[in-house]
Amino acid sequence: MVVQPMRMATSHFFTIRPYRERKDESRVSVTERYEILGYIAAGTYGKVYKAKGKLGNFKDHLYAIKKFKTDSKDNEVAHYTGISQSAIREMSLCKELNHKNISKLSEIILEKKCIYMVFEFAEYDLLQIIHYHSHPKPRPIPEITLKSAVYQIMQGLSFLHQNWILHRDLKPANIMVTSDGVIKIGDLGLARKFNNPLQGLYTGDKVVVTIWYRAPELLLGARDYTPAIDTWAVGCILAELLSLRPLFKGEETKIDNKKHVPFQENQLLKILEILGTPTLSKWPSLNSYPEYPQLTRFTLFPPSLKAWYRSNNGSNQNCLRLLSQLLEYDPSKRISALDALNHPWFKEDPKPAENIFEGSKFRYPQRKIQREDTDILGNSGKQAFEHHQHMRAVNRMKRPFPLGISNSSAAYNGNVAKRIAR
Amino acid sequence: MSANYWASSQRNKWQVTRKIIHDARMSIEAIEKKEFGVNIALQECKYDLNMRIYLHQMIIKLGRRLNLRQLIMSSAEIYMTRFLLKASIKEVNIYLLVATCIYVACKIEECPQHIRTILSEARRCWPEFIPNDLTKLAELEFYLIDELDCYLIVYHPYNSLTQIVNILQETHNTSLRVEITPDELQAAWSIVNDSYILDLHMMFPPHIIAVAALYLTLLLGVDLNTVEGNIHQANSVPNSSHSELIKGKSDTARSPSAFNSPNSKMSPVAHMTPRISNNIKMHTAKRDTHAVSELGNHKSPPGAQNYRYPKKIEALINFLTSSNINLQEVIQSVQELLSLYQSWEFYDEIAERNTVHNALIVLNKNYSG
């Protein structure tokens, strides 16, 4: 018996109803499992909430729940549009990763068209700590805190690199610290595997790393970059922990034409001013980068990292040595995360501690949360959105936009790209 | 983790025993009984080996249309097999499932394709059965990922296969050294591709399947060359068996229409010379007593007198016994692959397609939207 089907399926043709009904029967909602204490922050990806577990092993533990933004055009009815490349990367990588210095994923909940990634809560992040030390007047971060923080970042990073994962968005805001003083590298939304890629790194994402932390080879248009882009960013973070200010605080040139990635002249200038103009003798592959000709635009600068270090009251020579090895122009000569762990600076006293706050007199304020906004399911979407816009302005003054907003959200999500192209 | 299968979720969360697979399928049958009762069109639609060959072909069909690399199709097939360990093929539109698995695999392997592209190509493949609504594909993506518990990074035997071949060629110990020809490597590669039809990837580490594919390649190749060598003497082209096997497969690769032609069974067996086919039958028939069990017995390789290239198998067996590779698992894989090829001879694509289509029409009457 062969029944003749219709020629073309209508949009109502059978898909998954029996399965969906069976699965939805047994679901336990995120709000039944967690008490939402308040809203922490928002980004291009969505929003993060602080929450407390209600059930079983989760009971009374603190969590940060990252809710991915649903990419629907209208605010009223969310509908399925396909999970973004960024979300799917972060979900799949976090499910595999297990290291004490990587943000620990507790579970992922998929519910009513939304994705909730539940992480163990971290009370602080480096941006918050830097801010505390620089306001109202600068008070240096204790050496032990600073050294232990960089050491633990390197432990987490070398784990990522040994597992062939590039983070591609290291910056103080993405480095969490627990109340026990343990570093947790977070936000793997831009991270990706780089072993045997079927498609080049550049093809997937034209722009990576927040501008101030972006390595010179990326600014020069490198197509095939290496884990060295992450260690450069750690160099920038180390300098920022020392001076309490971003080391290379360039102005980002915005993308006007979506097809063309602009040359970030001002950012490169900031680097040249401190590190000096790179030369072919020190960086032999320099002239192979697409933006190499742009270098002639700049006047010649002498290297002045030492002077910068002294003027920021730096005195430890090994610390300066590590800093200059992390900020090495030639990515093939830049120190790797694994080698950095054996650096003399980490071997001399005070040695890196398990708790980066060990012996410190500073007591940092807890992460601010907005207790009014506990609506994680987003039933009052518009109100929450306005609130978030306000909080953005308050919290993130003068910080560069997260990557997604400024220029590369198109690369994450085909939907957005298509819409912009139209 | 990412670079390490042994620390991966594939090993620690998704590696299951035969018993677990069996029990899971029993509970799916119970769900089917409860949900669908007795409906003849639905009862005929069973998740058996024939159905799995059919689903495998559909993944390849859509994958080729999208010009995807084999690795992506293989990941997609792992997702599908895992999903169908927890859901019935009658609970979902399986053509939409094929498209969704490919959509997710493209993203995980960092070759994202726009959801519209996937949907429109799927509609070109199965116009009567794929609804023109991309939210439906996106919805299934959501449920698929949830059912897989967000474990999406998977490991394949392809890297292990190249590594093992390199080790065999480069070893200093001459009794272990094996020269694997490009044709042989290609044949083993094709066997790995076919292995996704089975449950092997849920039970064994990738390197086991790589070894099994290589062993099977040499086993079949040796016999064929022996026969041909005897007949054609010096005229015989070395490894002609494999070139024919490859020719058969790559022909279908070049003309996608072959996949749609009603006569095409697309089985490697169908494209092989009858002689290879006979060899497979022979091995399947006496697999417990001959070359396969040779592996398990750890004794000297098959009597050299009848074989033209006995050294290859001998060396491979020496290599395997001197390694830590689990030979029981290799044997099980080889046996399952042999019976797959044997069953493939009786595979009837039209019959499978009719079964699927009849089921979808019935399901559409009762569960549309």
PDB file of N, CA and C in Angstrom, chain A residues 1 3 6-20 22-24 27 80 82-83 85 88-89 92 95-97 108 110 113-114 163-165 192-193 196 198-199 414-415, chain B residues 1-3 8-9 31 69 83 86 91-93 103 107-108 110-112 114 123 127-131 135-136 138-139 141-143 145-147 149-151 159 358 361 363-364 367-369:
ATOM      1  N   MET A   1       0.846  -1.197   0.000  1.00  0.00           N
ATOM      2  CA  MET A   1       0.000   0.000   0.000  1.00  0.00           C
ATOM      3  C   MET A   1       0.879   1.244   0.000  1.00  0.00           C
ATOM      4  N   VAL A   3       0.468   5.265  -0.229  1.00  0.00           N
ATOM      5  CA  VAL A   3      -0.405   6.430  -0.309  1.00  0.00           C
ATOM      6  C   VAL A   3       0.370   7.538  -0.994  1.00  0.00           C
ATOM      7  N   MET A   6       1.216  14.590  -0.751  1.00  0.00           N
ATOM      8  CA  MET A   6       1.072  15.877  -1.424  1.00  0.00           C
ATOM      9  C   MET A   6       2.391  16.226  -2.104  1.00  0.00           C
ATOM     10  N   ARG A   7       2.352  17.081  -3.075  1.00  0.00           N
ATOM     11  CA  ARG A   7       3.587  17.400  -3.808  1.00  0.00           C
ATOM     12  C   ARG A   7       4.574  18.193  -2.948  1.00  0.00           C
ATOM     13  N   MET A   8       4.091  19.208  -2.276  1.00  0.00           N
ATOM     14  CA  MET A   8       4.977  19.982  -1.410  1.00  0.00           C
ATOM     15  C   MET A   8       4.390  20.043  -0.006  1.00  0.00           C
ATOM     16  N   ALA A   9       5.235  19.860   0.965  1.00  0.00           N
ATOM     17  CA  ALA A   9       4.751  19.910   2.341  1.00  0.00           C
ATOM     18  C   ALA A   9       4.335  21.338   2.697  1.00  0.00           C
ATOM     19  N   THR A  10       3.239  21.477   3.391  1.00  0.00           N
ATOM     20  CA  THR A  10       2.851  22.798   3.894  1.00  0.00           C
ATOM     21  C   THR A  10       3.688  23.095   5.131  1.00  0.00           C
ATOM     22  N   SER A  11       3.568  24.309   5.631  1.00  0.00           N
ATOM     23  CA  SER A  11       4.373  24.630   6.820  1.00  0.00           C
ATOM     24  C   SER A  11       3.816  23.954   8.070  1.00  0.00           C
ATOM     25  N   HIS A  12       2.661  23.298   7.924  1.00  0.00           N
ATOM     26  CA  HIS A  12       2.112  22.609   9.094  1.00  0.00           C
ATOM     27  C   HIS A  12       2.408  21.124   9.082  1.00  0.00           C
ATOM     28  N   PHE A  13       3.221  20.682   8.143  1.00  0.00           N
ATOM     29  CA  PHE A  13       3.484  19.251   8.055  1.00  0.00           C
ATOM     30  C   PHE A  13       4.073  18.739   9.379  1.00  0.00           C
ATOM     31  N   PHE A  14       3.762  17.494   9.661  1.00  0.00           N
ATOM     32  CA  PHE A  14       4.234  16.822  10.869  1.00  0.00           C
ATOM     33  C   PHE A  14       5.727  17.059  11.131  1.00  0.00           C
ATOM     34  N   THR A  15       6.050  17.485  12.354  1.00  0.00           N
ATOM     35  CA  THR A  15       7.473  17.590  12.703  1.00  0.00           C
ATOM     36  C   THR A  15       7.808  16.764  13.938  1.00  0.00           C
ATOM     37  N   ILE A  16       7.487  17.268  15.116  1.00  0.00           N
ATOM     38  CA  ILE A  16       7.943  16.523  16.309  1.00  0.00           C
ATOM     39  C   ILE A  16       6.876  16.478  17.401  1.00  0.00           C
ATOM     40  N   ARG A  17       5.606  16.618  17.052  1.00  0.00           N
ATOM     41  CA  ARG A  17       4.616  16.791  18.113  1.00  0.00           C
ATOM     42  C   ARG A  17       4.600  15.685  19.171  1.00  0.00           C
ATOM     43  N   PRO A  18       4.556  14.398  18.772  1.00  0.00           N
ATOM     44  CA  PRO A  18       4.501  13.377  19.832  1.00  0.00           C
ATOM     45  C   PRO A  18       5.712  13.453  20.762  1.00  0.00           C
ATOM     46  N   TYR A  19       6.876  13.697  20.173  1.00  0.00           N
ATOM     47  CA  TYR A  19       8.098  13.777  20.960  1.00  0.00           C
ATOM     48  C   TYR A  19       8.068  14.987  21.885  1.00  0.00           C
ATOM     49  N   ARG A  20       7.679  16.108  21.342  1.00  0.00           N
ATOM     50  CA  ARG A  20       7.645  17.342  22.122  1.00  0.00           C
ATOM     51  C   ARG A  20       6.709  17.209  23.318  1.00  0.00           C
ATOM     52  N   ARG A  22       5.770  14.513  24.846  1.00  0.00           N
ATOM     53  CA  ARG A  22       6.334  13.608  25.849  1.00  0.00           C
ATOM     54  C   ARG A  22       7.419  14.316  26.665  1.00  0.00           C
ATOM     55  N   LYS A  23       8.316  15.064  25.986  1.00  0.00           N
ATOM     56  CA  LYS A  23       9.423  15.713  26.693  1.00  0.00           C
ATOM     57  C   LYS A  23       8.937  16.839  27.601  1.00  0.00           C
ATOM     58  N   ASP A  24       7.987  17.630  27.097  1.00  0.00           N
ATOM     59  CA  ASP A  24       7.567  18.800  27.861  1.00  0.00           C
ATOM     60  C   ASP A  24       6.844  18.411  29.143  1.00  0.00           C
ATOM     61  N   ARG A  27       9.344  18.340  32.226  1.00  0.00           N
ATOM     62  CA  ARG A  27      10.263  19.449  32.459  1.00  0.00           C
ATOM     63  C   ARG A  27      10.077  20.106  33.826  1.00  0.00           C
ATOM     64  N   TYR A  80      11.651  30.305  17.613  1.00  0.00           N
ATOM     65  CA  TYR A  80      12.930  29.653  17.353  1.00  0.00           C
ATOM     66  C   TYR A  80      13.568  30.202  16.094  1.00  0.00           C
ATOM     67  N   GLY A  82      17.163  29.404  15.570  1.00  0.00           N
ATOM     68  CA  GLY A  82      18.456  28.742  15.434  1.00  0.00           C
ATOM     69  C   GLY A  82      19.405  29.293  16.486  1.00  0.00           C
ATOM     70  N   ILE A  83      20.172  28.405  17.117  1.00  0.00           N
ATOM     71  CA  ILE A  83      21.077  28.818  18.191  1.00  0.00           C
ATOM     72  C   ILE A  83      22.321  29.443  17.566  1.00  0.00           C
ATOM     73  N   GLN A  85      26.086  30.757  16.727  1.00  0.00           N
ATOM     74  CA  GLN A  85      27.387  30.078  16.722  1.00  0.00           C
ATOM     75  C   GLN A  85      28.085  30.297  18.065  1.00  0.00           C
ATOM     76  N   ILE A  88      26.474  28.149  20.810  1.00  0.00           N
ATOM     77  CA  ILE A  88      26.719  26.723  20.644  1.00  0.00           C
ATOM     78  C   ILE A  88      28.173  26.373  20.955  1.00  0.00           C
ATOM     79  N   ARG A  89      29.078  27.315  20.662  1.00  0.00           N
ATOM     80  CA  ARG A  89      30.487  27.122  21.026  1.00  0.00           C
ATOM     81  C   ARG A  89      30.640  27.069  22.537  1.00  0.00           C
ATOM     82  N   SER A  92      29.065  23.854  24.001  1.00  0.00           N
ATOM     83  CA  SER A  92      29.756  22.594  23.734  1.00  0.00           C
ATOM     84  C   SER A  92      31.124  22.562  24.404  1.00  0.00           C
ATOM     85  N   LYS A  95      30.857  22.186  28.308  1.00  0.00           N
ATOM     86  CA  LYS A  95      30.460  20.844  28.725  1.00  0.00           C
ATOM     87  C   LYS A  95      31.668  19.910  28.817  1.00  0.00           C
ATOM     88  N   GLU A  96      32.730  20.203  28.063  1.00  0.00           N
ATOM     89  CA  GLU A  96      33.900  19.331  28.060  1.00  0.00           C
ATOM     90  C   GLU A  96      34.947  19.773  29.074  1.00  0.00           C
ATOM     91  N   LEU A  97      34.994  21.082  29.356  1.00  0.00           N
ATOM     92  CA  LEU A  97      36.109  21.620  30.126  1.00  0.00           C
ATOM     93  C   LEU A  97      35.938  21.408  31.618  1.00  0.00           C
ATOM     94  N   ILE A 108      23.141  23.120  31.901  1.00  0.00           N
ATOM     95  CA  ILE A 108      22.508  23.963  30.895  1.00  0.00           C
ATOM     96  C   ILE A 108      21.034  23.587  30.860  1.00  0.00           C
ATOM     97  N   LEU A 110      17.494  24.076  28.831  1.00  0.00           N
ATOM     98  CA  LEU A 110      16.822  24.580  27.640  1.00  0.00           C
ATOM     99  C   LEU A 110      15.342  24.565  27.941  1.00  0.00           C
ATOM    100  N   LYS A 113      12.198  27.983  24.522  1.00  0.00           N
ATOM    101  CA  LYS A 113      12.945  28.738  23.500  1.00  0.00           C
ATOM    102  C   LYS A 113      14.142  29.494  24.065  1.00  0.00           C
ATOM    103  N   CYS A 114      14.436  29.339  25.340  1.00  0.00           N
ATOM    104  CA  CYS A 114      15.584  30.045  25.922  1.00  0.00           C
ATOM    105  C   CYS A 114      16.636  29.059  26.423  1.00  0.00           C
ATOM    106  N   ASN A 163      44.503  21.969  25.156  1.00  0.00           N
ATOM    107  CA  ASN A 163      43.343  21.304  24.573  1.00  0.00           C
ATOM    108  C   ASN A 163      42.921  21.943  23.249  1.00  0.00           C
ATOM    109  N   TRP A 164      43.844  22.673  22.654  1.00  0.00           N
ATOM    110  CA  TRP A 164      43.625  23.251  21.325  1.00  0.00           C
ATOM    111  C   TRP A 164      42.433  24.207  21.318  1.00  0.00           C
ATOM    112  N   ILE A 165      42.297  24.983  22.373  1.00  0.00           N
ATOM    113  CA  ILE A 165      41.219  25.962  22.387  1.00  0.00           C
ATOM    114  C   ILE A 165      41.821  27.355  22.527  1.00  0.00           C
ATOM    115  N   ARG A 192      37.259  28.957  20.465  1.00  0.00           N
ATOM    116  CA  ARG A 192      37.037  27.858  19.508  1.00  0.00           C
ATOM    117  C   ARG A 192      38.248  26.950  19.440  1.00  0.00           C
ATOM    118  N   LYS A 193      37.984  25.739  18.948  1.00  0.00           N
ATOM    119  CA  LYS A 193      39.058  24.781  18.753  1.00  0.00           C
ATOM    120  C   LYS A 193      39.879  25.209  17.547  1.00  0.00           C
ATOM    121  N   ASN A 196      43.157  21.021  13.445  1.00  0.00           N
ATOM    122  CA  ASN A 196      42.572  20.577  12.170  1.00  0.00           C
ATOM    123  C   ASN A 196      41.305  21.318  11.792  1.00  0.00           C
ATOM    124  N   LEU A 198      38.422  22.760   9.720  1.00  0.00           N
ATOM    125  CA  LEU A 198      37.946  22.545   8.356  1.00  0.00           C
ATOM    126  C   LEU A 198      37.911  23.884   7.627  1.00  0.00           C
ATOM    127  N   GLN A 199      37.782  24.935   8.423  1.00  0.00           N
ATOM    128  CA  GLN A 199      37.682  26.271   7.848  1.00  0.00           C
ATOM    129  C   GLN A 199      38.603  27.181   8.631  1.00  0.00           C
ATOM    130  N   GLY A 414      24.365  34.179  11.511  1.00  0.00           N
ATOM    131  CA  GLY A 414      23.990  34.389  10.129  1.00  0.00           C
ATOM    132  C   GLY A 414      22.742  35.220   9.978  1.00  0.00           C
ATOM    133  N   ASN A 415      21.808  35.065  10.917  1.00  0.00           N
ATOM    134  CA  ASN A 415      20.547  35.796  10.817  1.00  0.00           C
ATOM    135  C   ASN A 415      20.788  37.293  10.793  1.00  0.00           C
TER     136      ASN A 415
ATOM    137  N   MET B   1      38.878  15.864  26.992  1.00  0.00           N
ATOM    138  CA  MET B   1      38.668  17.215  26.509  1.00  0.00           C
ATOM    139  C   MET B   1      38.949  17.278  25.032  1.00  0.00           C
ATOM    140  N   SER B   2      38.994  18.473  24.581  1.00  0.00           N
ATOM    141  CA  SER B   2      39.018  18.722  23.145  1.00  0.00           C
ATOM    142  C   SER B   2      40.139  17.982  22.418  1.00  0.00           C
ATOM    143  N   ALA B   3      41.286  17.915  23.047  1.00  0.00           N
ATOM    144  CA  ALA B   3      42.390  17.249  22.370  1.00  0.00           C
ATOM    145  C   ALA B   3      42.505  15.814  22.840  1.00  0.00           C
ATOM    146  N   SER B   8      37.092  13.021  27.367  1.00  0.00           N
ATOM    147  CA  SER B   8      35.961  13.668  26.694  1.00  0.00           C
ATOM    148  C   SER B   8      34.625  13.170  27.213  1.00  0.00           C
ATOM    149  N   SER B   9      33.582  13.915  26.873  1.00  0.00           N
ATOM    150  CA  SER B   9      32.236  13.482  27.229  1.00  0.00           C
ATOM    151  C   SER B   9      31.844  12.264  26.398  1.00  0.00           C
ATOM    152  N   ILE B  31       7.302   3.032  24.584  1.00  0.00           N
ATOM    153  CA  ILE B  31       6.722   4.347  24.282  1.00  0.00           C
ATOM    154  C   ILE B  31       5.907   4.282  22.991  1.00  0.00           C
ATOM    155  N   ARG B  69      32.028  18.437   4.134  1.00  0.00           N
ATOM    156  CA  ARG B  69      33.086  17.461   4.355  1.00  0.00           C
ATOM    157  C   ARG B  69      32.513  16.236   5.059  1.00  0.00           C
ATOM    158  N   PHE B  83      20.436  10.498  19.502  1.00  0.00           N
ATOM    159  CA  PHE B  83      19.061  10.964  19.691  1.00  0.00           C
ATOM    160  C   PHE B  83      18.097   9.796  19.621  1.00  0.00           C
ATOM    161  N   LYS B  86      17.090   7.634  22.447  1.00  0.00           N
ATOM    162  CA  LYS B  86      16.186   8.176  23.452  1.00  0.00           C
ATOM    163  C   LYS B  86      14.826   8.556  22.894  1.00  0.00           C
ATOM    164  N   GLU B  91       8.282   9.391  16.482  1.00  0.00           N
ATOM    165  CA  GLU B  91       7.902  10.583  17.245  1.00  0.00           C
ATOM    166  C   GLU B  91       8.318  11.858  16.532  1.00  0.00           C
ATOM    167  N   VAL B  92       9.230  11.717  15.571  1.00  0.00           N
ATOM    168  CA  VAL B  92       9.734  12.906  14.878  1.00  0.00           C
ATOM    169  C   VAL B  92       9.714  12.676  13.369  1.00  0.00           C
ATOM    170  N   ASN B  93       9.719  13.762  12.644  1.00  0.00           N
ATOM    171  CA  ASN B  93       9.862  13.713  11.194  1.00  0.00           C
ATOM    172  C   ASN B  93      11.346  13.445  10.916  1.00  0.00           C
ATOM    173  N   TYR B 103      22.675  20.515  10.440  1.00  0.00           N
ATOM    174  CA  TYR B 103      22.748  21.938  10.814  1.00  0.00           C
ATOM    175  C   TYR B 103      23.641  22.125  12.050  1.00  0.00           C
ATOM    176  N   LYS B 107      27.787  23.695  12.605  1.00  0.00           N
ATOM    177  CA  LYS B 107      28.186  24.721  13.566  1.00  0.00           C
ATOM    178  C   LYS B 107      29.316  24.209  14.454  1.00  0.00           C
ATOM    179  N   ILE B 108      29.183  22.985  14.944  1.00  0.00           N
ATOM    180  CA  ILE B 108      30.200  22.447  15.844  1.00  0.00           C
ATOM    181  C   ILE B 108      31.536  22.282  15.125  1.00  0.00           C
ATOM    182  N   GLU B 110      32.651  24.182  12.989  1.00  0.00           N
ATOM    183  CA  GLU B 110      33.066  25.528  12.593  1.00  0.00           C
ATOM    184  C   GLU B 110      32.930  25.783  11.091  1.00  0.00           C
ATOM    185  N   CYS B 111      31.918  25.209  10.490  1.00  0.00           N
ATOM    186  CA  CYS B 111      31.585  25.526   9.101  1.00  0.00           C
ATOM    187  C   CYS B 111      30.107  25.884   9.030  1.00  0.00           C
ATOM    188  N   PRO B 112      29.682  26.888   9.788  1.00  0.00           N
ATOM    189  CA  PRO B 112      28.241  27.132   9.887  1.00  0.00           C
ATOM    190  C   PRO B 112      27.592  27.414   8.533  1.00  0.00           C
ATOM    191  N   HIS B 114      23.861  28.711   6.853  1.00  0.00           N
ATOM    192  CA  HIS B 114      22.656  29.413   7.259  1.00  0.00           C
ATOM    193  C   HIS B 114      21.479  28.441   7.323  1.00  0.00           C
ATOM    194  N   ARG B 123      14.475  20.727   1.576  1.00  0.00           N
ATOM    195  CA  ARG B 123      13.199  20.733   0.854  1.00  0.00           C
ATOM    196  C   ARG B 123      13.380  20.280  -0.590  1.00  0.00           C
ATOM    197  N   PRO B 127      10.758  17.252  -0.826  1.00  0.00           N
ATOM    198  CA  PRO B 127       9.784  18.350  -0.867  1.00  0.00           C
ATOM    199  C   PRO B 127       8.465  18.029  -0.178  1.00  0.00           C
ATOM    200  N   GLU B 128       8.047  16.790  -0.233  1.00  0.00           N
ATOM    201  CA  GLU B 128       6.726  16.474   0.338  1.00  0.00           C
ATOM    202  C   GLU B 128       6.759  16.417   1.852  1.00  0.00           C
ATOM    203  N   PHE B 129       7.959  16.381   2.435  1.00  0.00           N
ATOM    204  CA  PHE B 129       8.019  16.081   3.860  1.00  0.00           C
ATOM    205  C   PHE B 129       8.693  17.137   4.728  1.00  0.00           C
ATOM    206  N   ILE B 130       9.333  18.105   4.115  1.00  0.00           N
ATOM    207  CA  ILE B 130       9.986  19.145   4.926  1.00  0.00           C
ATOM    208  C   ILE B 130       9.128  20.407   4.879  1.00  0.00           C
ATOM    209  N   PRO B 131       8.568  20.794   6.035  1.00  0.00           N
ATOM    210  CA  PRO B 131       7.722  21.983   6.047  1.00  0.00           C
ATOM    211  C   PRO B 131       8.530  23.237   5.737  1.00  0.00           C
ATOM    212  N   THR B 135      11.428  27.903  11.586  1.00  0.00           N
ATOM    213  CA  THR B 135      11.316  27.784  13.043  1.00  0.00           C
ATOM    214  C   THR B 135      11.143  26.319  13.449  1.00  0.00           C
ATOM    215  N   LYS B 136      10.647  25.478  12.530  1.00  0.00           N
ATOM    216  CA  LYS B 136      10.465  24.062  12.845  1.00  0.00           C
ATOM    217  C   LYS B 136      11.813  23.353  12.958  1.00  0.00           C
ATOM    218  N   ALA B 138      14.594  24.939  13.653  1.00  0.00           N
ATOM    219  CA  ALA B 138      15.221  25.532  14.842  1.00  0.00           C
ATOM    220  C   ALA B 138      14.644  24.924  16.124  1.00  0.00           C
ATOM    221  N   GLU B 139      13.370  24.605  16.096  1.00  0.00           N
ATOM    222  CA  GLU B 139      12.754  23.979  17.265  1.00  0.00           C
ATOM    223  C   GLU B 139      13.357  22.596  17.510  1.00  0.00           C
ATOM    224  N   GLU B 141      16.252  21.608  16.570  1.00  0.00           N
ATOM    225  CA  GLU B 141      17.633  21.822  17.028  1.00  0.00           C
ATOM    226  C   GLU B 141      17.659  21.933  18.557  1.00  0.00           C
ATOM    227  N   PHE B 142      16.740  22.704  19.061  1.00  0.00           N
ATOM    228  CA  PHE B 142      16.634  22.936  20.495  1.00  0.00           C
ATOM    229  C   PHE B 142      16.405  21.627  21.249  1.00  0.00           C
ATOM    230  N   TYR B 143      15.452  20.841  20.785  1.00  0.00           N
ATOM    231  CA  TYR B 143      15.146  19.576  21.450  1.00  0.00           C
ATOM    232  C   TYR B 143      16.272  18.555  21.266  1.00  0.00           C
ATOM    233  N   ILE B 145      19.537  19.196  20.918  1.00  0.00           N
ATOM    234  CA  ILE B 145      20.655  19.555  21.792  1.00  0.00           C
ATOM    235  C   ILE B 145      20.317  19.228  23.243  1.00  0.00           C
ATOM    236  N   ASP B 146      19.074  19.456  23.604  1.00  0.00           N
ATOM    237  CA  ASP B 146      18.645  19.132  24.957  1.00  0.00           C
ATOM    238  C   ASP B 146      18.753  17.621  25.203  1.00  0.00           C
ATOM    239  N   GLU B 147      18.288  16.837  24.239  1.00  0.00           N
ATOM    240  CA  GLU B 147      18.318  15.378  24.402  1.00  0.00           C
ATOM    241  C   GLU B 147      19.749  14.858  24.463  1.00  0.00           C
ATOM    242  N   ASP B 149      22.012  16.375  25.861  1.00  0.00           N
ATOM    243  CA  ASP B 149      22.533  16.993  27.073  1.00  0.00           C
ATOM    244  C   ASP B 149      23.683  17.957  26.750  1.00  0.00           C
ATOM    245  N   CYS B 150      23.591  18.600  25.601  1.00  0.00           N
ATOM    246  CA  CYS B 150      24.569  19.604  25.162  1.00  0.00           C
ATOM    247  C   CYS B 150      25.976  19.051  24.961  1.00  0.00           C
ATOM    248  N   TYR B 151      26.128  17.724  24.943  1.00  0.00           N
ATOM    249  CA  TYR B 151      27.439  17.131  24.628  1.00  0.00           C
ATOM    250  C   TYR B 151      27.530  17.003  23.122  1.00  0.00           C
ATOM    251  N   ASN B 159      41.412  10.471  12.298  1.00  0.00           N
ATOM    252  CA  ASN B 159      42.763  10.818  12.731  1.00  0.00           C
ATOM    253  C   ASN B 159      43.537   9.590  13.188  1.00  0.00           C
ATOM    254  N   ASN B 358       5.067   6.231   4.031  1.00  0.00           N
ATOM    255  CA  ASN B 358       3.754   5.843   4.548  1.00  0.00           C
ATOM    256  C   ASN B 358       3.604   6.248   6.009  1.00  0.00           C
ATOM    257  N   ILE B 361       3.064   9.977   6.345  1.00  0.00           N
ATOM    258  CA  ILE B 361       1.721  10.421   5.946  1.00  0.00           C
ATOM    259  C   ILE B 361       0.713  10.143   7.060  1.00  0.00           C
ATOM    260  N   LEU B 363       1.464   9.839  10.255  1.00  0.00           N
ATOM    261  CA  LEU B 363       1.790  10.735  11.371  1.00  0.00           C
ATOM    262  C   LEU B 363       1.281  12.142  11.097  1.00  0.00           C
ATOM    263  N   ASN B 364       1.395  12.553   9.852  1.00  0.00           N
ATOM    264  CA  ASN B 364       0.945  13.900   9.503  1.00  0.00           C
ATOM    265  C   ASN B 364      -0.562  14.063   9.724  1.00  0.00           C
ATOM    266  N   TYR B 367      -0.700  14.161  13.769  1.00  0.00           N
ATOM    267  CA  TYR B 367       0.139  15.045  14.596  1.00  0.00           C
ATOM    268  C   TYR B 367       0.698  16.220  13.813  1.00  0.00           C
ATOM    269  N   SER B 368      -0.044  16.758  12.886  1.00  0.00           N
ATOM    270  CA  SER B 368       0.542  17.840  12.086  1.00  0.00           C
ATOM    271  C   SER B 368       0.756  19.081  12.967  1.00  0.00           C
ATOM    272  N   GLY B 369       1.579  19.955  12.459  1.00  0.00           N
ATOM    273  CA  GLY B 369       1.812  21.237  13.140  1.00  0.00           C
ATOM    274  C   GLY B 369       2.879  21.195  14.176  1.00  0.00           C
TER     275      GLY B 369
END
